[in-house]
CSV table of C-alpha atoms and ligand atoms in Angstrom, one decimal:
chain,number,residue,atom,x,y,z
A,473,UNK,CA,296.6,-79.2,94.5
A,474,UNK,CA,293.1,-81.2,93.3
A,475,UNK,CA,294.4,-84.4,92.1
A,476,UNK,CA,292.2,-85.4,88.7
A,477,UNK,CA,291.2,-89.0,89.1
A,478,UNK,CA,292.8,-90.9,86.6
A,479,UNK,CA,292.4,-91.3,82.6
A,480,UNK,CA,291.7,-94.2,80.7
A,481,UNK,CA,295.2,-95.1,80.6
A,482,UNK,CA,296.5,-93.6,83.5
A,483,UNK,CA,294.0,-96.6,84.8
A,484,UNK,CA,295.3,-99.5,82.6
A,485,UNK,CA,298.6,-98.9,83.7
A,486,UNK,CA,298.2,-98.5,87.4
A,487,UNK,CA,296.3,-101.6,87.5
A,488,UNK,CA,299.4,-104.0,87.3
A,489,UNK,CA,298.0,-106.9,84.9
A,490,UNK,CA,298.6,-107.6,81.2
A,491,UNK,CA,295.3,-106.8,79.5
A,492,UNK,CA,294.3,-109.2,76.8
A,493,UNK,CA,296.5,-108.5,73.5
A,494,UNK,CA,298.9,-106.9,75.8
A,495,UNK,CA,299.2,-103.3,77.3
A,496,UNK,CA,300.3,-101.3,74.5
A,497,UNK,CA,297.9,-102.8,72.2
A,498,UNK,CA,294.9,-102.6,74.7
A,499,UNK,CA,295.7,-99.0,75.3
A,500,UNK,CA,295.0,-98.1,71.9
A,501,UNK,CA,292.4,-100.3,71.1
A,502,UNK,CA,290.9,-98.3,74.0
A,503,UNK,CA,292.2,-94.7,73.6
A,504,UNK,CA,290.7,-95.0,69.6
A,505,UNK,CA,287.0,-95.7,71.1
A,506,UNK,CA,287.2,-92.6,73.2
A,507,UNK,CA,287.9,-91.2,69.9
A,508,UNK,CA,285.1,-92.7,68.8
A,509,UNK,CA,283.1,-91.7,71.6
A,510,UNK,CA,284.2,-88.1,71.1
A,511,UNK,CA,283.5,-87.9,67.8
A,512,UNK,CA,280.0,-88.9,68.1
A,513,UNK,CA,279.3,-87.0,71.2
A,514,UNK,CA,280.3,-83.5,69.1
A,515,UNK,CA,277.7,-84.9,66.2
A,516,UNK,CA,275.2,-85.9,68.5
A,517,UNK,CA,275.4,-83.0,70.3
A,518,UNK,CA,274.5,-80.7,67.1
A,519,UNK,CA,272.4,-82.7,65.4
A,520,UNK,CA,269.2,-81.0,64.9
A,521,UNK,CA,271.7,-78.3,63.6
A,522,UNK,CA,272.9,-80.0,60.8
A,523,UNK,CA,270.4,-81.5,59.1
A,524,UNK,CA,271.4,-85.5,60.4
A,525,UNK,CA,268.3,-86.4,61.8
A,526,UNK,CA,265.7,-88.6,60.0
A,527,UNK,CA,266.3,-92.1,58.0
A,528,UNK,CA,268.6,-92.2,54.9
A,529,UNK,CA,265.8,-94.0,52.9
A,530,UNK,CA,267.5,-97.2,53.1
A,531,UNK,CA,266.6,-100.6,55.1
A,532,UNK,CA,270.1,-102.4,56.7
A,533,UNK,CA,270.8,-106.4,56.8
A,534,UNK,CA,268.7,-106.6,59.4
A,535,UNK,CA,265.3,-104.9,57.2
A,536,UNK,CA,265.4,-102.2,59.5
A,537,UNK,CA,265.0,-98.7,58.2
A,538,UNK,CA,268.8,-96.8,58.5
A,539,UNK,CA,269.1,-93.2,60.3
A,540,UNK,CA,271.4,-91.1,58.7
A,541,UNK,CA,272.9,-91.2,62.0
A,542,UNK,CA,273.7,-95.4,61.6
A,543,UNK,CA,275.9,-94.4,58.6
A,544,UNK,CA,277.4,-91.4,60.1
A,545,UNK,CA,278.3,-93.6,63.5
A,546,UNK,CA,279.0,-96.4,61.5
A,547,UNK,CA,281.9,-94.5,59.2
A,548,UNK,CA,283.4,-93.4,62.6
A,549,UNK,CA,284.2,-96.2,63.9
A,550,UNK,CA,285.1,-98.4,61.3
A,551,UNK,CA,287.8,-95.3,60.2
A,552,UNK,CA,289.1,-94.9,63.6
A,553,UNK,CA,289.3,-99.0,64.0
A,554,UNK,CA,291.3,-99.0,60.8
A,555,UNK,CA,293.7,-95.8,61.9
A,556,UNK,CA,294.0,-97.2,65.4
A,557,UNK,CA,296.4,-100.8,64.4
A,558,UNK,CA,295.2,-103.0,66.6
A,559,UNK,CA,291.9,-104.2,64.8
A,560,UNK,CA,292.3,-106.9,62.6
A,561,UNK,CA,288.9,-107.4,61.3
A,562,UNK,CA,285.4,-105.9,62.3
A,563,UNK,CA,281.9,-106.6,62.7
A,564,UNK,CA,279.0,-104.0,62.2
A,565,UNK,CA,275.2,-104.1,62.7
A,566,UNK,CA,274.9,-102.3,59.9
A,567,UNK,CA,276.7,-104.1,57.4
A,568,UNK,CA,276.0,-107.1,55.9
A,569,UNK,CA,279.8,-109.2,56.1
A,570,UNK,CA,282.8,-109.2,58.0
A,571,UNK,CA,285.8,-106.1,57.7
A,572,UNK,CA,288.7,-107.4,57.4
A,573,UNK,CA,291.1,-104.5,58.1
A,574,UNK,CA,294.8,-106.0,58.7
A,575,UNK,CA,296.3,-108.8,56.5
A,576,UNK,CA,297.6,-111.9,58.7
A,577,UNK,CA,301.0,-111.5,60.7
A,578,UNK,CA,300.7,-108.0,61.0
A,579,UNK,CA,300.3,-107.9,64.1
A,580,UNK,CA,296.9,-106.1,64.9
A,581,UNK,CA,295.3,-108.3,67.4
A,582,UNK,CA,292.1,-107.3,68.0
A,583,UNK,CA,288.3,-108.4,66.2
A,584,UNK,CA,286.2,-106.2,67.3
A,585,UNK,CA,282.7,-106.5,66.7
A,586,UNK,CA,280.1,-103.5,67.5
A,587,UNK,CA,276.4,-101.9,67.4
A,588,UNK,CA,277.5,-98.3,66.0
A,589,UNK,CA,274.2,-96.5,67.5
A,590,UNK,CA,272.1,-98.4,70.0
A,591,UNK,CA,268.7,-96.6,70.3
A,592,UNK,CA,268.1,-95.0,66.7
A,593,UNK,CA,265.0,-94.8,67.1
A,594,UNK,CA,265.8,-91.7,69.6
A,595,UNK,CA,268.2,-89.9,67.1
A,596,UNK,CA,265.2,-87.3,66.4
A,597,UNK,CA,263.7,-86.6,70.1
A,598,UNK,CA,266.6,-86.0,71.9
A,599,UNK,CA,267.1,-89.1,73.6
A,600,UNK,CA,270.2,-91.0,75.1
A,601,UNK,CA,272.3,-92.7,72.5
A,602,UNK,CA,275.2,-95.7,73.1
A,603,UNK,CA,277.7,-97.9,71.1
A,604,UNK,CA,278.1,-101.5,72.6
A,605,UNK,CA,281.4,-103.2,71.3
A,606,UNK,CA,282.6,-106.7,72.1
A,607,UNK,CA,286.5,-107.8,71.4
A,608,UNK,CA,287.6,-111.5,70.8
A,609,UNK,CA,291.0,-112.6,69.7
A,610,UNK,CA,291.8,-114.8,67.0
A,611,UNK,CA,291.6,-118.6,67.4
A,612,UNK,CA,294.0,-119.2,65.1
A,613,UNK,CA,296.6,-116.7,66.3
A,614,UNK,CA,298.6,-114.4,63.5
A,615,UNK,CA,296.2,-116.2,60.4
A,616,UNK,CA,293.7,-115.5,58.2
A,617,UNK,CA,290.2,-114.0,60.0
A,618,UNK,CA,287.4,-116.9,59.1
A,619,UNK,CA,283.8,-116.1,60.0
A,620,UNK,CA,284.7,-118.8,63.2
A,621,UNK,CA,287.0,-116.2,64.5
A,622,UNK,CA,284.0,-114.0,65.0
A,623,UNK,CA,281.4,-116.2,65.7
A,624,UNK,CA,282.6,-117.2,69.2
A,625,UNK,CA,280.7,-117.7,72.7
A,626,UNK,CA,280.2,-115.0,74.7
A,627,UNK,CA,282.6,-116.4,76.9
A,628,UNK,CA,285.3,-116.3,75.0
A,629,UNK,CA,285.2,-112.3,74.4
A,630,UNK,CA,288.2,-110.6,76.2
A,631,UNK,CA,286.8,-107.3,76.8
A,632,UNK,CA,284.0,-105.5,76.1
A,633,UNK,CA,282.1,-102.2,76.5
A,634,UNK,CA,280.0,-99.3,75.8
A,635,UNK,CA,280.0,-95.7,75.0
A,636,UNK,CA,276.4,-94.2,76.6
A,637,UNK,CA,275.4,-90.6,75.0
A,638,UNK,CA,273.5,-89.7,78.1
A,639,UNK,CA,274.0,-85.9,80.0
A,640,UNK,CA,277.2,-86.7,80.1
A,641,UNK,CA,279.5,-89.2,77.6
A,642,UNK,CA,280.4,-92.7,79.2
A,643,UNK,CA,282.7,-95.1,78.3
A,644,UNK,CA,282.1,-98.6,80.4
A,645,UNK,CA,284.8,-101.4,79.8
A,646,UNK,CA,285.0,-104.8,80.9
A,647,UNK,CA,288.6,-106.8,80.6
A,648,UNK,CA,288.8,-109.4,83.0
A,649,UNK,CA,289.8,-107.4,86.1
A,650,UNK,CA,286.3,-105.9,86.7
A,651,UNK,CA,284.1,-103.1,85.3
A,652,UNK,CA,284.9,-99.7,84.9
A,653,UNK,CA,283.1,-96.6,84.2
A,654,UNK,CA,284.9,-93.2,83.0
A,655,UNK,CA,283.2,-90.3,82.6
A,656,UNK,CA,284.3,-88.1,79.4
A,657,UNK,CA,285.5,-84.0,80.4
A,658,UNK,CA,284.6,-82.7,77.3
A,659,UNK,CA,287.0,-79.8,78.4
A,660,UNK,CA,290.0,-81.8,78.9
A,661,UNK,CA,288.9,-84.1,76.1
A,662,UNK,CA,289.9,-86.8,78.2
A,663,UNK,CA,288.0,-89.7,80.1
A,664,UNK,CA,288.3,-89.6,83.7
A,665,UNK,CA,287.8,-92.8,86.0
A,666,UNK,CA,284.5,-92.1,87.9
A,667,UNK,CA,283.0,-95.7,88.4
A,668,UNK,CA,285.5,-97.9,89.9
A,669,UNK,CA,284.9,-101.8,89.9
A,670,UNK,CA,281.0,-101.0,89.6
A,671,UNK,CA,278.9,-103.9,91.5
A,672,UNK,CA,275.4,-104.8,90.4
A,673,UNK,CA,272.8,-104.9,93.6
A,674,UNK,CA,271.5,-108.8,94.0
A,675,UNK,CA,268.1,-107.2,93.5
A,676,UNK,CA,266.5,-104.5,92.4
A,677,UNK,CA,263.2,-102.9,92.2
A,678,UNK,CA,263.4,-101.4,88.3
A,679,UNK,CA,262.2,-103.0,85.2
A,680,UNK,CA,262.6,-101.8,82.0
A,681,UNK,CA,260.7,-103.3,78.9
A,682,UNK,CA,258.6,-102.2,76.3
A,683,UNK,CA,255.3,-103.3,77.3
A,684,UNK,CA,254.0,-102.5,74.6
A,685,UNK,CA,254.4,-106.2,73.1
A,686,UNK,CA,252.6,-107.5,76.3
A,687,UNK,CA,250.3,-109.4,74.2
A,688,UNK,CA,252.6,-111.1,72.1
A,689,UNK,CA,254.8,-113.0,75.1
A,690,UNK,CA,254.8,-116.2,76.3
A,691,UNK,CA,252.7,-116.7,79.2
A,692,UNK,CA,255.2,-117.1,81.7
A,693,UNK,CA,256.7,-113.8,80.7
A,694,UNK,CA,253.5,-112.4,81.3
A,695,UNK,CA,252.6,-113.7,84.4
A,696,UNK,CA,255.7,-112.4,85.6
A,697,UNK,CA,255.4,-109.1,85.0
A,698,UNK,CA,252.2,-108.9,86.2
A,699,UNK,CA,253.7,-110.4,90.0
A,700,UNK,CA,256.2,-107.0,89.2
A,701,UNK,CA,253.3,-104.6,89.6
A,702,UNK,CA,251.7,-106.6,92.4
A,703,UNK,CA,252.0,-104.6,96.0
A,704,UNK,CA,253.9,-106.6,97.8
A,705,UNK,CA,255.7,-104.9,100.5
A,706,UNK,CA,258.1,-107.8,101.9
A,707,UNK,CA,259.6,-108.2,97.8
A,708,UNK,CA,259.6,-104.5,97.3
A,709,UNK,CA,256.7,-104.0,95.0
A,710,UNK,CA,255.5,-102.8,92.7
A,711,UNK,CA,258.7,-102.4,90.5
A,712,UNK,CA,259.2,-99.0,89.2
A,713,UNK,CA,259.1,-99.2,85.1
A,714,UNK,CA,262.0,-97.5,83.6
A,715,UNK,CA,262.5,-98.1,79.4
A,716,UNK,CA,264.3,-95.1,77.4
A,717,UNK,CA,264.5,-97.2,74.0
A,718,UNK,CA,268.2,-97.5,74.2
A,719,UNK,CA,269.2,-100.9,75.2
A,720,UNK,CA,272.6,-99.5,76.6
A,721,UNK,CA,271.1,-96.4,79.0
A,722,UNK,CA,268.9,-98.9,80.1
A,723,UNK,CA,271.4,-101.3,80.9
A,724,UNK,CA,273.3,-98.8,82.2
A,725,UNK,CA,270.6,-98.1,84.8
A,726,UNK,CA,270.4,-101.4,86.0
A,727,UNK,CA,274.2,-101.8,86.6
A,728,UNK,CA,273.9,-99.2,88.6
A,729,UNK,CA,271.2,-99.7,90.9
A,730,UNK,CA,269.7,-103.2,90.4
A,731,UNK,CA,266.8,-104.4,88.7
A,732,UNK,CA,266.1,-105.8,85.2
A,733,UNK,CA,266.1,-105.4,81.4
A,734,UNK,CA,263.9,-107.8,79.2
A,735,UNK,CA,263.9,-107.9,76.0
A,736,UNK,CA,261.6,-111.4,75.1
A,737,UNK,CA,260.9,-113.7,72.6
A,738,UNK,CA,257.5,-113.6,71.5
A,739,UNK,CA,255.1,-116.1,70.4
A,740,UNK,CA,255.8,-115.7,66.7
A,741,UNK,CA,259.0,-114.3,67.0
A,742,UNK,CA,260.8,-116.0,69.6
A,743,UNK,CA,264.1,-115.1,69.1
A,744,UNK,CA,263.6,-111.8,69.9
A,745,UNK,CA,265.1,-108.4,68.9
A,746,UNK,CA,268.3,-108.0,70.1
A,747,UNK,CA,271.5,-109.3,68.5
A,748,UNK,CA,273.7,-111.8,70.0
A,749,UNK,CA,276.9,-110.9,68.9
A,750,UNK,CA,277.3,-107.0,69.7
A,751,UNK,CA,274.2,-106.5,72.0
A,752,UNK,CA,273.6,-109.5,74.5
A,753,UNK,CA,277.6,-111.1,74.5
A,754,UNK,CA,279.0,-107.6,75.7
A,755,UNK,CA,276.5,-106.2,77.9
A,756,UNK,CA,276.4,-110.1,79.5
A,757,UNK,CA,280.3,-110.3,80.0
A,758,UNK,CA,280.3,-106.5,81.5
A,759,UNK,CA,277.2,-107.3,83.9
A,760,UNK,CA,278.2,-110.7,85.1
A,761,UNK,CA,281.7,-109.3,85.6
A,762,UNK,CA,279.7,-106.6,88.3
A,763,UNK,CA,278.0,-109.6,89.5
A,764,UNK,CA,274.5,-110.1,88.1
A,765,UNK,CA,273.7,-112.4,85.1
A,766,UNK,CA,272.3,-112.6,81.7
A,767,UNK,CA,269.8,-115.6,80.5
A,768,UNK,CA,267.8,-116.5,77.5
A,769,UNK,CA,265.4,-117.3,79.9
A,770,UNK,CA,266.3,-120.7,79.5
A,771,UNK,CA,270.0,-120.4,79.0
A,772,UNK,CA,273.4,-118.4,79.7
A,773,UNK,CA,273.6,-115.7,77.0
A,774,UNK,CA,277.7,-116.2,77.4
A,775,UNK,CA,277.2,-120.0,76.3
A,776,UNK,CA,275.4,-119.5,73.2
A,777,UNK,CA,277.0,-120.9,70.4
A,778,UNK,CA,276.3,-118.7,67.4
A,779,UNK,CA,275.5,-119.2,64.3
A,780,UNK,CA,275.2,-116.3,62.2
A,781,UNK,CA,276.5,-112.9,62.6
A,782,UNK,CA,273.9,-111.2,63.0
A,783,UNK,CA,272.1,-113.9,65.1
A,784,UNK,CA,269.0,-112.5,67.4
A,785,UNK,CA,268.4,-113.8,70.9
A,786,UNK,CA,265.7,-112.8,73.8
A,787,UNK,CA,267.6,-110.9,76.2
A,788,UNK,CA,267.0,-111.2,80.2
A,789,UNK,CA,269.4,-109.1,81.8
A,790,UNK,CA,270.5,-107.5,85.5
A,791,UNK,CA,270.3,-108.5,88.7
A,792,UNK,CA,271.2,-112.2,89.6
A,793,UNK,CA,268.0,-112.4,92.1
A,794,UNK,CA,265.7,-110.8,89.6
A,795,UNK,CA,267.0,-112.5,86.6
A,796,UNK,CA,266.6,-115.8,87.9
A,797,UNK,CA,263.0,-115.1,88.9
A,798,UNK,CA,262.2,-114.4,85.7
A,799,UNK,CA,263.5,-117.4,84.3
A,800,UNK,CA,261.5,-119.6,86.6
A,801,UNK,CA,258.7,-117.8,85.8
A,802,UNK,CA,259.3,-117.9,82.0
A,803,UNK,CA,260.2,-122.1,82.5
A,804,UNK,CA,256.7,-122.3,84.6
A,805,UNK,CA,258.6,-123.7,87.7
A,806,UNK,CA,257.5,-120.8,89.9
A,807,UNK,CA,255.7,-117.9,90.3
A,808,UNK,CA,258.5,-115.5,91.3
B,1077,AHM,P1,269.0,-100.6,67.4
B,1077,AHM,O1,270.4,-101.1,67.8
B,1077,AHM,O2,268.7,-100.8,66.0
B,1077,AHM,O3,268.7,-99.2,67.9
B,1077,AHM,O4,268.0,-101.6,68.2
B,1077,AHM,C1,268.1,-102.0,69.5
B,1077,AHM,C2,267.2,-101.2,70.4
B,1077,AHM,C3,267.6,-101.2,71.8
B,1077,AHM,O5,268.5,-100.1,72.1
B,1077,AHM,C4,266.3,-101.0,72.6
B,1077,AHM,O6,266.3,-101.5,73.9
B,1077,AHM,C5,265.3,-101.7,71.7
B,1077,AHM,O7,265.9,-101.8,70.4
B,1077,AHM,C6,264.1,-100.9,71.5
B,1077,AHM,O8,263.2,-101.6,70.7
B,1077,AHM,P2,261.6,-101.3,70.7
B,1077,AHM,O9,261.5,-100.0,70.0
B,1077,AHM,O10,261.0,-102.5,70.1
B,1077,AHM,O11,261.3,-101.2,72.2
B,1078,MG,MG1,271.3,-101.7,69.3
């Protein structure tokens, strides 16, 4: 008899430690993202049948135009959150304040703050999708949610993951006992445990970047790019240049086999693109958990302390080697 490997829970169970919030609670909080994950799989999966592709016409908090798939993957998850229990309030990157779903003392852990659809812009070519979610637990215990409750420090998220829409549906989860990868059988309907305590290579020889905006970094950033497309056969180079436009694929690469993802600050725009709160925080936590690290280029994403929810911050991101080459490039102390 072929043994399946095991699902999501299945896994939690097996593993022998409390998760944060507590077994029962963690379980769900997980089981209702694969729902999540599902559901957006079957929609993405049919979307240039049913007329979902293209903007909705409106710009969100952030003054960026809104596909009708934001709002579509944005209703998903913030009705499965409120069906699952366990969230007490939620943050979305496409809405402007705080959800709060659960009155005080009854006893849904979880704030769970999230990037609905990471990659828009390749909702109409056919192009890998994700979901990035980070999950932080009340300072204040069983009381009322204050926007301090979900402004925290990277470091001080207890699990986080993400859903990638690639050939196949992924759900990646960090929660303090390394990361995990399952892989969804869309014929089972069930995640299946295919990426066991994944560890990040201490180098790589992929970058991913959108060039593009070459002219508008700092020098440093500049200069080290160019060093990646130097030959150099003792450091590995050239780097191969690898960018999909979806922050989590990309990511998802790098965990896989090493490298780096950059997303700068720019002259007149330093703090970059990316948001702190449900972009960097998570995908830092879930690759410094596999071993690499995730910078600023001057600091620890994981230390920031915010200050707004939707907060940007230049993202530097992978390998520990190649990371901190890029940061001494970027600070001028080297010239990686
Ligand atoms: P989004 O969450 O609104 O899709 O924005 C984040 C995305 C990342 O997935 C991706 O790495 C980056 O923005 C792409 O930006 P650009 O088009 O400037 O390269
Ligand atoms: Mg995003």
């Amino acid at each position: 008899m072929t043994l399946h490997p095991q699902t999501v829970e299945q896994f939690l169970k097996s593993c022998g430690t409390v998760p944060p919030g507590g077994l029962g609670p963690f379980t769900s909080l997980l089981s209702h993202i694969g729902i999540i994950g599902k559901s957006l799989a079957r929609d993405l999966r049919v979307a240039g049948l049913i007329d979902v592709l293209g903007t909705t016409g409106q710009t969100n908090v952030q003054g960026e135009t809104v596909k009708k798939l934001d709002e579509i993957a944005n209703e998903i998850f913030v009705r499965v959150l409120r069906q699952s229990g366990v969230v007490r309030a939620l943050v979305s990157e496409e809405m402007e304040k705080p959800v709060v779903l659960s009155a005080a003392g009854e006893g849904s852990p979880y704030l769970v703050l999230f990037d609905p659809l990471d990659g828009s812009s390749n909702t109409d070519v056919n192009m890998p999708l994700g979901s990035i979610f980070s999950v932080v637990l009340p300072g204040n215990g069983e009381g009322r949610v204050a926007d301090a409750d979900l402004m925290r420090r990277g470091v001080d998220q207890v699990a986080a993951g993400y859903l990638l829409f690639g050939s196949s549906t992924m759900l990646v989860v960090a929660a303090g006992n390394g990361v995990h990868g399952f892989t969804l059988d869309p014929w089972l309907g069930e995640y299946l445990l295919t990426h066991q305590n994944i560890k990040i290579p201490s180098k790589g020889t992929v970058y991913g970047a959108n060039e593009g905006n070459y002219n508008k970094w700092p020098p440093g950033m500049r200069k080290y790019f160019d060093q990646l497309k130097l030959v150099d056969k003792a450091k590995r180079r050239p780097y191969s240049g690898r960018y999909s436009g979806c922050l989590v694929a990309d990511v998802h690469r790098i965990l896989l086999v090493g490298g780096i993802y950059l997303y700068p600050g720019e002259t007149e725009k330093p703090e970059g693109k990316l948001r702190l709160l449900y972009e960097a925080n998570p995908l830092a936590l879930i690759v410094e958990q596999a071993g690499g690290a995730a910078s600023t280029g001057t600091n620890r994403i994981l230390d920031i302390e915010p200050v707004a929810l939707h907060q940007r911050v230049p993202l530097i991101i992978g390998s520990r080697g190649d990371v901190q080459e890029a940061e001494q490039c970027l600070q001028g102390k080297s010239s990686a």
